[in-house]
Coordinates of C-alpha atoms in Angstrom, one line a residue:
M1 CA 95.5 90.8 92.8
N2 CA 93.8 94.1 91.8
F3 CA 90.6 93.5 93.1
A4 CA 89.4 97.2 92.1
L5 CA 90.4 96.5 88.6
I6 CA 88.6 93.0 88.8
L7 CA 85.3 94.6 89.8
F8 CA 85.6 97.4 87.4
I9 CA 85.8 95.0 84.7
L10 CA 82.8 92.9 86.1
V11 CA 80.7 96.6 86.3
V12 CA 81.5 97.0 82.5
I13 CA 80.8 93.5 81.4
S14 CA 77.5 93.4 83.4
G15 CA 76.6 96.8 82.4
I16 CA 76.9 96.2 78.8
A17 CA 74.8 93.0 79.2
W18 CA 72.2 95.2 81.2
I19 CA 71.9 97.7 78.5
A20 CA 71.7 95.1 75.8
D21 CA 68.7 93.2 77.5
R22 CA 66.9 96.4 78.5
Y23 CA 66.7 97.6 74.9
Y24 CA 66.9 94.7 72.9
F25 CA 66.6 91.3 74.7
A26 CA 63.8 91.9 76.9
P27 CA 61.4 93.6 73.9
Q28 CA 62.3 90.7 71.9
R29 CA 61.5 88.3 74.8
R30 CA 57.9 90.5 75.2
L31 CA 57.1 90.0 71.4
A32 CA 57.8 86.1 71.7
G33 CA 56.0 85.8 75.0
I34 CA 58.9 84.7 76.8
D35 CA 58.9 86.0 80.7
R36 CA 62.5 84.3 81.7
M37 CA 65.5 85.9 80.6
P38 CA 68.5 83.2 79.6
L39 CA 71.0 82.0 82.2
W40 CA 73.9 83.9 80.5
L41 CA 71.7 87.2 81.1
E42 CA 70.7 86.4 84.7
Y43 CA 74.7 85.9 85.7
T44 CA 75.5 89.3 83.7
A45 CA 72.7 91.8 83.5
G46 CA 71.3 90.5 86.6
F47 CA 73.8 91.1 88.9
F48 CA 74.6 94.6 87.5
P49 CA 72.9 96.6 90.0
V50 CA 74.6 94.8 92.7
I51 CA 77.9 95.0 91.5
C52 CA 77.5 98.4 90.5
A53 CA 76.4 99.5 94.0
V54 CA 79.6 97.6 95.5
F55 CA 82.1 99.3 93.2
V56 CA 80.5 102.9 93.9
L57 CA 80.5 102.0 97.8
R58 CA 84.0 100.7 97.5
S59 CA 85.6 103.3 95.3
F60 CA 84.1 106.4 96.6
I61 CA 82.9 106.1 100.4
V62 CA 84.4 103.1 102.4
E63 CA 86.7 100.1 101.7
P64 CA 87.3 96.9 104.2
F65 CA 90.7 96.0 104.6
K66 CA 92.3 93.1 107.2
I67 CA 95.3 93.7 109.4
P68 CA 97.7 91.0 108.4
S69 CA 100.7 91.9 110.7
G70 CA 101.4 93.4 113.9
S71 CA 103.0 96.9 112.9
M72 CA 100.1 98.7 114.4
I73 CA 99.9 97.1 117.7
P74 CA 98.4 98.1 120.2
T75 CA 96.1 100.4 117.8
L76 CA 95.2 97.6 115.7
Q77 CA 95.7 94.0 116.2
I78 CA 96.3 91.1 113.7
G79 CA 92.9 89.8 112.3
D80 CA 91.4 93.0 112.7
F81 CA 88.8 93.9 109.8
I82 CA 88.7 97.7 109.4
L83 CA 86.8 100.3 107.4
V84 CA 88.5 103.0 105.5
N85 CA 87.0 106.2 104.8
K86 CA 87.8 107.0 100.8
F87 CA 86.7 110.3 100.8
T88 CA 88.3 112.1 103.6
Y89 CA 91.3 113.2 101.6
G90 CA 89.6 113.9 98.4
I91 CA 87.7 111.9 95.6
R92 CA 89.9 109.3 93.4
L93 CA 89.1 107.7 90.2
P94 CA 88.9 103.8 91.0
V95 CA 91.9 101.5 89.6
I96 CA 93.8 104.6 88.8
N97 CA 93.8 106.3 92.2
Q98 CA 93.9 109.8 90.6
K99 CA 92.4 112.5 92.8
V100 CA 89.9 114.6 90.9
I101 CA 88.4 116.5 93.9
D102 CA 90.7 117.4 96.7
L103 CA 88.7 117.5 100.1
G104 CA 91.6 117.6 102.5
A105 CA 94.9 116.3 103.5
P106 CA 96.0 113.9 106.2
K107 CA 96.7 115.1 109.6
R108 CA 99.3 114.1 112.0
G109 CA 98.3 111.2 114.1
D110 CA 96.1 109.9 111.2
V111 CA 96.1 106.0 110.4
I112 CA 95.9 105.7 106.7
V113 CA 96.2 102.9 104.2
F114 CA 98.5 103.5 101.1
R115 CA 99.9 101.8 98.3
Y116 CA 103.3 100.7 99.3
P117 CA 105.7 102.8 97.3
R118 CA 108.2 100.2 96.5
D119 CA 105.4 97.8 95.1
E120 CA 101.9 99.7 94.7
S121 CA 100.2 96.1 94.4
I122 CA 100.2 95.9 98.2
D123 CA 98.4 98.2 100.9
Y124 CA 100.2 99.2 103.7
I125 CA 98.5 100.9 107.1
K126 CA 100.8 103.3 109.3
R127 CA 100.0 106.4 111.2
V128 CA 101.0 109.5 109.7
V129 CA 103.7 111.2 112.0
A130 CA 104.9 114.2 109.7
L131 CA 103.3 116.3 106.8
P132 CA 105.2 117.7 103.8
G133 CA 107.8 120.4 104.7
D134 CA 108.1 119.1 108.4
V135 CA 111.6 118.3 110.0
I136 CA 111.2 114.9 111.9
E137 CA 113.6 113.7 114.3
Y138 CA 113.7 110.1 115.5
Q139 CA 116.2 110.1 118.3
D140 CA 116.4 107.1 121.2
K141 CA 113.0 106.0 120.0
R142 CA 111.3 109.4 120.5
L143 CA 110.0 111.8 118.0
I144 CA 110.3 115.5 117.4
I145 CA 108.7 117.4 114.9
N146 CA 109.8 120.8 113.9
G147 CA 112.1 121.1 117.1
Q148 CA 109.1 120.3 119.4
P149 CA 109.2 117.0 121.3
L150 CA 106.3 114.9 121.6
A151 CA 105.3 113.8 125.0
Y152 CA 105.2 110.4 126.4
S153 CA 103.9 108.8 129.3
G154 CA 103.3 105.2 130.8
G155 CA 105.9 102.5 130.2
E156 CA 103.9 99.6 131.3
P157 CA 104.8 96.1 130.4
Y158 CA 102.7 94.9 127.1
L159 CA 102.9 91.5 125.8
D160 CA 103.1 91.7 122.0
P161 CA 101.4 88.7 120.7
E162 CA 102.8 88.6 117.3
N163 CA 106.6 88.1 118.6
M164 CA 105.4 86.8 122.2
R165 CA 107.9 89.1 123.8
Y166 CA 107.0 91.9 126.4
A167 CA 107.6 95.4 125.2
K168 CA 106.6 98.7 127.2
L169 CA 103.6 100.5 126.1
F170 CA 103.3 104.2 126.2
T171 CA 101.0 107.1 125.2
E172 CA 102.5 109.4 122.5
T173 CA 101.0 112.9 122.4
F174 CA 101.8 115.8 119.8
P175 CA 102.0 118.9 121.1
P176 CA 98.7 121.2 120.6
D177 CA 100.0 123.5 117.9
L178 CA 101.0 120.2 115.9
G179 CA 97.4 118.7 116.3
G180 CA 97.5 117.1 119.8
N181 CA 96.8 113.7 118.7
R182 CA 97.3 110.9 121.4
H183 CA 97.8 107.2 120.7
E184 CA 99.6 104.4 122.1
I185 CA 102.8 103.2 120.8
L186 CA 105.1 100.0 121.9
N187 CA 108.8 100.2 122.3
D188 CA 111.2 97.1 122.8
P189 CA 113.5 98.3 125.4
D190 CA 116.1 95.3 124.2
R191 CA 115.9 96.5 120.4
P192 CA 118.5 99.2 119.5
A193 CA 117.2 102.7 118.6
T194 CA 119.5 102.4 115.3
V195 CA 117.6 102.3 112.0
F196 CA 119.1 101.9 108.6
P197 CA 117.4 102.4 104.9
T198 CA 116.7 98.9 103.4
E199 CA 117.5 100.5 100.2
R200 CA 118.0 103.9 98.4
F201 CA 114.6 105.5 98.1
P202 CA 113.3 108.7 96.3
G203 CA 114.1 111.6 98.8
V204 CA 116.8 109.9 100.7
E205 CA 119.0 112.9 100.3
F206 CA 116.4 114.7 102.8
C207 CA 117.4 112.3 105.4
Q208 CA 120.5 111.7 107.9
Y209 CA 120.9 108.6 109.6
Q210 CA 122.7 108.6 113.0
E211 CA 123.6 106.0 115.5
S212 CA 120.7 107.1 117.7
G213 CA 118.1 107.4 114.9
L214 CA 117.6 109.7 111.9
T215 CA 116.4 113.2 111.0
C216 CA 114.4 113.8 107.8
K217 CA 112.9 116.7 106.1
V218 CA 109.5 115.5 104.1
P219 CA 109.4 116.5 100.6
A220 CA 106.6 118.5 99.1
G221 CA 103.9 116.1 98.4
H222 CA 104.8 113.5 100.9
Y223 CA 104.4 112.1 104.1
F224 CA 106.3 110.3 106.9
A225 CA 104.4 107.5 108.2
M226 CA 105.3 104.8 111.1
G227 CA 103.8 102.0 112.6
D228 CA 102.9 102.1 116.2
N229 CA 104.7 98.9 117.3
R230 CA 107.9 100.8 116.7
D231 CA 110.3 98.2 116.7
N232 CA 108.4 95.8 114.7
S233 CA 107.6 97.9 111.9
A234 CA 108.7 98.6 108.2
D235 CA 107.8 101.8 107.4
S236 CA 109.2 105.4 106.3
R237 CA 112.3 105.1 108.4
Y238 CA 113.3 102.4 106.2
W239 CA 111.8 102.4 102.7
G240 CA 110.9 106.2 102.7
F241 CA 108.3 108.8 102.4
V242 CA 104.6 108.3 101.3
P243 CA 103.4 110.2 98.3
D244 CA 100.3 111.7 98.4
K245 CA 99.0 110.0 95.2
N246 CA 99.4 106.2 96.8
I247 CA 96.9 107.2 99.7
V248 CA 94.1 105.3 99.5
G249 CA 92.2 106.5 102.8
K250 CA 91.6 107.2 106.4
A251 CA 91.2 103.9 108.5
F252 CA 88.7 104.6 111.4
F253 CA 87.0 101.6 112.6
V254 CA 87.2 97.9 113.2
W255 CA 83.9 96.2 112.2
L256 CA 85.1 92.7 113.0
N257 CA 88.0 90.2 114.3
L258 CA 86.9 86.5 114.6
G259 CA 89.4 85.7 117.1
N260 CA 88.4 88.6 119.4
L261 CA 84.7 89.8 119.2
R262 CA 85.4 92.4 121.6
R263 CA 87.4 94.5 119.3
I264 CA 84.4 95.2 117.0
G265 CA 83.4 98.8 117.2
G266 CA 86.5 100.0 118.3
F267 CA 89.5 102.1 117.1
E268 CA 88.5 105.6 116.6

């Protein structure tokens, strides 16, 4: 369901009703000595200011999302309600998601929400690990960006609540000249490092798959995104690159989790 489109239609319908009431129906009621507007106007023109405010807030400032799966554990948990900043990377027209004002670009380590390239009616959330022009290597479950290996520390056991099995918790750190972002990831020692594309995707010719992982050069206008739960995430390793035009915004805040209220206020 395209909620943005539905909200836009409601704004148009209620807006037309609001204008019609303000400049035609309201004067007619005053002449007739009638104070109350009819029900059909109450439920259209009467709701226009609220619907319009929600539409502007959701389209240009911040949008809520719910985490449906465990692909971003441990950073984000199933059931987290998060907020996404809609203007960090630029102003986009609602519904068509066309950028009209460029305010920046994703950085390595940013957690972004985007329209899944294979089915743009679905929203995905992953972490950007490589930018346009980067050469990314994922070898033996370790990342190397432009020839520079990321640093890993930790390795403590961590119970993955989605799969009810233990993985290892690591802190993954980009080198300083690649942004220096630090975040936690999970690796399951019982899962192989081998990855295979689930289908032929645009730009697959920029990738080489090996038994120990893969090597890709990210094409212009695209990003390489991965889940923090590395062995339980369908991401760019399998279905390809994220086009810039598909990006919805930057995730930054957990505002609710009904199953764990201590999650509120966390994330970034």
